[in-house]
Structures are given as C-alpha cells and as structure tokens.
Amino acid sequence: MSEANTNPQILQFSKLNKAFKIGTELIEVVKDVNLTVKPGEFVSIIGPSGCGKSTLLRLVVGLERNFTGEIRLGEELITGPGVNRGMVFQEARLFPWLTVEENVAFGLGNSESKAERSQVVNEHLELVGLSNFAAAYPSQLSGGMQQRVSIARALVNRPQVLLLDEPFGALDAITRIHMQQEIIRIWQAEKTTILLVTHDIDEAIFLGDRVVVMSKRPATIKTIISVDLPRPRDRNSFDFVKLRRKIYTEFFSEVEVPFAYSI
Amino acid sequence: MIKFWGWIKENYLAIVTPVVLLLIWEAASQLGWIRANLLPGPSAIFMVLVELVKTGELIINLGISIIRVAEGFIIGAALGVLVGVQVALVKKLRVAVSLIFGVLRPIPVIAWIPVLILWLGIDEGSKVTVIAIGSFWTVLVSVVQGIRNVDIKYLEVATILEKDRLTLLTKVILPATLPALFTGVRVGIDVAWRSVVAAELIAASSGIGYMIMYARELSQIDTVLVGVLSIGLTGIVIDQLLIILEKRLLKWNVNIHEA
Ligand SMILES: Nc1ncnc2c1ncn2[C@@H]1O[C@H](COP(=O)(O)OP(=O)(O)OP(=O)(O)O)[C@@H](O)[C@H]1O
Ligand SMILES: [Mg+2]
C-alpha cells in the first residue's frame, strides 16, 4: 500500500442524485447533494426517518448503482465497492458462524501473511477493547460488544473513510454514551474520515466537527452547522445546549414542533 | 449424573408408555388372546432376536443394508451439494434444468427400482443407485433453498469488503446454508434408509429387506418382526447420531441448542 492510499483524502459529493423505482414510480431519495468532507473530519448527518440517509452512505460505500452526479475520494471517482471505505451498519451484521477474531479477520484482504493478519486483528480487538473475547461467537456477546466487533472489522483495512449508519441506534442510553466516547478515541487513534448517520441530536453534536441536517425525502442538505467546541465535549455546557437548541429548531422547521424540547 | 436424572424426570413417559404396552402385549399372548403364529409375544420375539444376533444373521444383513445406505447417500449427497450450489448460483443453469428437474424430482424413488434392476441387476449397483437418487433430490433441494435464502445483509458485507467468489462461497454462503443442508441430510438419510429396505424387499440376495422377505416365505413371523423393528431402531440411532454431529459442527447456531 502506498502512502497516498493510507493518508485520509478529501471526500467530495457533487450534484449527487439517486432515485428508486418502486412499482412503476420513480422516487427521488437523494437530491442535489453537494458536500466536501475534509480529510480526517468527523461529520454527523441527521435527518427525518426515511429521508435517504442510509442511501447516501450506501452510495459512498458503493452498494447503490444508477445514480447521477459524482462522489470522489481524493482523485478517485467512486463507482463501486472498495476497501478504502469501511461501513458499519445499524445491525452489527457479524457472521454468526465465525468467532470474533475470524469476523474481524474477514475484513482483511488475502495479501497479508498469517502472522501479519493475526497481529492486525489483535491490534484492532485491543482498539475496541475486546481482546478477551477473540474466541467468542457473536451470539455470546452483548449488542454493544457486537457493534464494536463490527467497527473493528470495518477498520482492519485502515479505510480512508469510515461510514457509520446509526451504529448505536439499538443500544441503551448508557451504553450509547460509552460507545460515543469509544468512537472518539478510535477516531483520534486512527485519524480516518468519519461520516456518521444518527437520529440522536446529542450524539451528532457530541461527535461531529460538523452536523449536516437533511430535509425530509428527497434528502437534500438543509444546513450544515459547525461544532466549534473543544474536545472532550461536555453535553451540559452552555454552548452545547445552545447548539442543540439551534439544530432542534432547524430539524423541526418543516413540521410543527410536537412538544417542548426539555433537557 | 444429575443431567441424566433431569432427563429421566422430563422424559420418563417416553420409557414408561412402551414398557406398559409391552407388558399388556406379553400378557395377552401368555393368556392366548393373540395367536402366536400371527403375533408372538415380546418375549418370544426377543428370544428370536437374541438367536439372530448370536448367529450373526441379523447383524450381517443390517450391516449390508447400512453400508449400502452409506455408499448411496455419500454419492447422492455429494452430487446434490455440487449440483445444488451451481443451480442456486448460476441463473442460466437454473432455468436450463428447471423443467427437467421439475419432472424428475416428484418421481418416488421406489418407481426407479424396476428400471434399475433391469439396467444394473439385483446386486449392489441397483441398491446404491436407488439410495443415491433419493438422497440426491432431498439434499439438492435443501442446498438450493438454503443458498437462495442467505440474508442479503451478509452478502453486502462481503461485497463492500471486495471478497472474491471463492471466499464468498466458503466463508459466507456455505456456512449460512449449513443449517438448511443439515435438515436436508437428515431427511435424505431417512429417505435413503426407507428406499434401501424397499429395494431389498423387491429383489435382493442380502440385506435386512431380503432377510424379512426370506423369513416371510418360510412363514417365520417372529423373524419378520425382528427385521421390521430393527429397521426402526437403526433409523432412530442414525438420526440421533446426526443430531449429535450437527450440534458439534454448528456450535454457533444458537437455534439448535434449544431444541
Ligand atoms: N432498495 C430500495 N428500493 C426501493 N426503495 C428504496 C430502497 N432503499 C431505500 N428505498 C427508499 O428510499 C427512501 C430512503 O431510505 P433510507 O433507508 O435511505 O432512509 P433513512 O434516511 O436511512 O431512514 P432511517 O432513518 O429510517 O434509517 C425510503 O423511502 C425507502 O423506501
Ligand atoms: Mg437508515
């Protein structure tokens, strides 16, 4: 692998459009998305359910075809899957027939030697704090642990971009907060670019350098809000709360605010 | 030991019921309510069983049948897996064989026996082929269905990690298919075991089916009954062995540990 490959690169969306055919109807899902993500940046994406956030990530990772516009990673035009982009889905999607260790190793290509492979796998298990569970099967892990294995699997190739699709959505509040701290630690250690889709405004602010607010379907970018707060962030600090209110208003400007948002 | 008593506590009826029935049956024959030349009592049958085991007649004939099942099943199942994988993965092939398979599959294995006897004689060849045909279809169907039901979510993971077809097949598709395949194998062996007996009943010079037919010609009802019951007992032993094997091979499959 050359240096250029391992260093994070700029990720650019320009005039990105994606529509799905449902029955005979063509439904626009992503519409005119233009966004530049700096190398190593952490971008949070929030938007109403069903607006097209997952579709946007699936476009980046190369799972969706037939779109118009461009996605570029550095110089490379994205046309299909590639190991320079890693993805963690909402469900951990671990293979139940492989142990934790084998699941993580599944992320690796075939080029490395056996010793190299096991070293890289061990490093990443350590990174997500699961060294002691290398031989366990996914069914023997909690939801949060499974999601951490999934993150390790996405990271073993040292992707330039890591895409996280509501990775903590299914976890309880306490575990989620813990995982958010973990992901920051991993991000700082690995220095990858991260795109995180979430429906949790707090999570978006706590993690992101910027928060992208999407409209309801078709997903267009409504606003982008910079989070200029020092890390580690304090969820109860004045500035954090102010930002939360701002995003909340932005988020619900399309619909009537259903109830007073209390903190 | 504790496990054993726990098992007994839950399943004692499975033992008690047949024992009670055997006792009633025995009493009925002792009292002369059932004619012994039609249905001898359990004790009489047991004596014959001991006799047949001693002379080796039962074991040898059962053994011959079991070996036939093993041979035929291995051939049939191997072909079933090979063809099944291709048919499931290659759409063109699936279309090409759909009509042929559609016509051949519903044919009961027994219907092939006369054909095979004409082609291959009454020796091993025809028996093994009958079993192979029977197990081929069950395994084929389970493999095709197993593969076509592999969760697309797993396939997507392999896609974004740019896995080659071989890795995809060995690490994702086949393991995901294993539970379905195992069900197919259990049903397949069951079919194989039934068809070997059928084939031997129709024409054979050895095997458990032959032993039964031969005893019938001599009107030895007790030997006939020993043969028939030993078919059932062998069936249950094979199935239990497969369940143990499945639990070992599919340690990861939480669903089977409950059952
Ligand atoms: N393969 C597909 N075929 C047809 N329509 C699809 C497909 N995938 C997604 N869609 C449609 O695209 C829209 C956006 O889906 P997507 O999964 O991107 O939403 P989302 O923003 O991630 O929602 P959520 O927050 O609930 O996960 C939905 O209306 C869905 O019906
Ligand atoms: Mg989604």
XYZ file of C-alpha atoms in Angstrom, chain B residues 15-193:
179
model
C -39.974 -45.069 28.520
C -42.966 -45.955 30.686
C -45.517 -45.954 27.843
C -43.803 -48.552 25.641
C -42.980 -50.680 28.691
C -46.653 -50.729 29.725
C -47.744 -51.580 26.189
C -45.166 -54.389 26.006
C -46.437 -55.786 29.304
C -50.038 -55.782 28.058
C -48.954 -57.395 24.803
C -46.964 -60.044 26.662
C -49.864 -60.780 28.993
C -52.216 -61.056 26.036
C -50.049 -63.642 24.303
C -49.412 -65.613 27.506
C -53.155 -65.783 28.049
C -53.596 -66.946 24.474
C -55.660 -63.922 23.372
C -53.447 -63.423 20.308
C -52.491 -66.285 18.019
C -48.748 -66.830 18.243
C -48.388 -67.642 14.541
C -49.708 -64.163 13.721
C -48.185 -62.112 16.528
C -45.832 -63.746 19.001
C -45.323 -62.058 22.360
C -42.448 -59.679 23.038
C -40.506 -62.279 24.982
C -40.736 -64.757 22.101
C -39.640 -62.074 19.643
C -36.789 -61.150 21.970
C -35.612 -64.770 22.073
C -35.526 -64.825 18.285
C -33.675 -61.523 18.295
C -31.027 -62.958 20.598
C -30.821 -66.036 18.408
C -30.436 -63.976 15.214
C -27.793 -61.779 16.826
C -25.925 -64.879 18.005
C -25.891 -66.499 14.577
C -24.849 -63.160 13.117
C -27.681 -63.227 10.583
C -29.277 -60.002 11.793
C -26.052 -58.049 12.227
C -24.684 -59.119 8.857
C -27.852 -58.245 6.977
C -28.311 -54.953 8.810
C -24.672 -54.178 8.209
C -25.007 -54.845 4.482
C -28.003 -52.508 4.288
C -26.261 -49.803 6.308
C -23.212 -49.955 4.055
C -25.460 -49.609 1.007
C -27.127 -46.592 2.567
C -23.763 -45.053 3.420
C -22.409 -45.547 -0.101
C -25.531 -44.392 -1.877
C -26.034 -41.480 0.448
C -22.479 -40.191 0.120
C -22.720 -40.319 -3.672
C -26.197 -38.780 -3.774
C -25.491 -36.087 -1.198
C -22.168 -35.100 -2.770
C -23.814 -34.753 -6.173
C -26.717 -32.930 -4.548
C -24.387 -30.364 -2.964
C -22.322 -29.906 -6.128
C -25.285 -29.531 -8.441
C -27.262 -27.565 -5.850
C -24.545 -24.932 -5.447
C -24.287 -24.461 -9.213
C -28.030 -24.355 -9.731
C -28.508 -21.870 -6.912
C -25.741 -19.543 -8.062
C -25.979 -19.677 -11.852
C -29.264 -18.345 -13.095
C -28.851 -19.678 -16.645
C -28.299 -23.180 -15.324
C -31.298 -22.878 -13.049
C -33.502 -22.017 -15.976
C -31.943 -24.720 -18.138
C -32.700 -27.527 -15.702
C -35.937 -26.245 -14.222
C -38.261 -28.328 -16.407
C -36.156 -31.499 -16.299
C -35.820 -31.324 -12.527
C -39.456 -30.442 -12.199
C -40.453 -33.681 -13.922
C -37.850 -35.989 -12.359
C -37.995 -34.831 -8.769
C -41.552 -35.895 -7.902
C -40.925 -39.487 -9.049
C -40.928 -41.685 -5.932
C -37.600 -43.458 -5.584
C -39.366 -46.795 -5.470
C -40.563 -46.261 -9.016
C -36.940 -46.336 -10.156
C -36.315 -49.768 -8.656
C -37.703 -51.853 -11.557
C -35.832 -49.661 -14.033
C -32.590 -50.008 -12.134
C -32.958 -53.743 -11.704
C -33.283 -54.091 -15.464
C -30.280 -51.869 -16.016
C -27.992 -52.922 -13.199
C -29.234 -56.282 -11.964
C -30.182 -57.102 -8.394
C -26.737 -56.623 -6.895
C -25.167 -53.671 -5.147
C -25.353 -51.354 -8.153
C -29.105 -51.019 -8.269
C -29.489 -50.619 -4.489
C -26.796 -47.982 -4.173
C -28.193 -46.086 -7.143
C -31.712 -46.065 -5.717
C -30.395 -44.577 -2.489
C -28.245 -42.086 -4.351
C -31.245 -40.874 -6.337
C -33.375 -40.477 -3.230
C -30.770 -38.568 -1.254
C -29.715 -36.518 -4.274
C -33.079 -34.767 -4.519
C -33.541 -34.031 -0.832
C -30.031 -32.648 -0.465
C -30.277 -30.714 -3.731
C -33.496 -29.011 -2.708
C -32.193 -28.081 0.734
C -28.962 -26.668 -0.695
C -30.732 -24.598 -3.336
C -33.231 -23.226 -0.835
C -30.536 -22.637 1.771
C -28.381 -20.674 -0.649
C -31.216 -18.656 -2.083
C -32.276 -17.677 1.426
C -28.881 -16.375 2.505
C -29.511 -12.980 4.029
C -28.582 -10.219 1.594
C -27.148 -8.325 4.579
C -24.310 -10.837 4.819
C -23.708 -10.664 1.088
C -23.466 -6.878 1.272
C -20.802 -7.123 3.955
C -18.765 -9.396 1.689
C -19.350 -7.078 -1.261
C -18.076 -3.946 0.436
C -15.016 -5.846 1.616
C -14.352 -6.859 -2.002
C -14.279 -10.593 -1.378
C -13.572 -12.931 -4.283
C -16.124 -15.578 -5.242
C -14.284 -18.408 -3.507
C -14.159 -16.598 -0.149
C -17.770 -15.570 -0.601
C -18.727 -19.184 -1.157
C -16.667 -20.804 1.586
C -16.907 -18.171 4.303
C -20.381 -16.775 3.763
C -22.722 -18.743 1.515
C -21.905 -22.300 2.552
C -21.829 -21.692 6.323
C -25.090 -19.791 6.057
C -26.540 -22.757 4.180
C -25.302 -25.407 6.631
C -28.363 -25.470 8.918
C -30.659 -25.982 5.924
C -28.233 -28.530 4.487
C -28.265 -30.472 7.742
C -32.020 -30.663 7.706
C -31.730 -31.905 4.135
C -29.192 -34.526 5.180
C -31.415 -35.809 7.971
C -34.399 -36.099 5.683
C -32.134 -37.513 2.970
C -30.812 -40.319 5.169
C -34.339 -41.099 6.218
C -35.355 -41.387 2.574
C -32.257 -43.463 1.845
C -32.977 -45.869 4.665
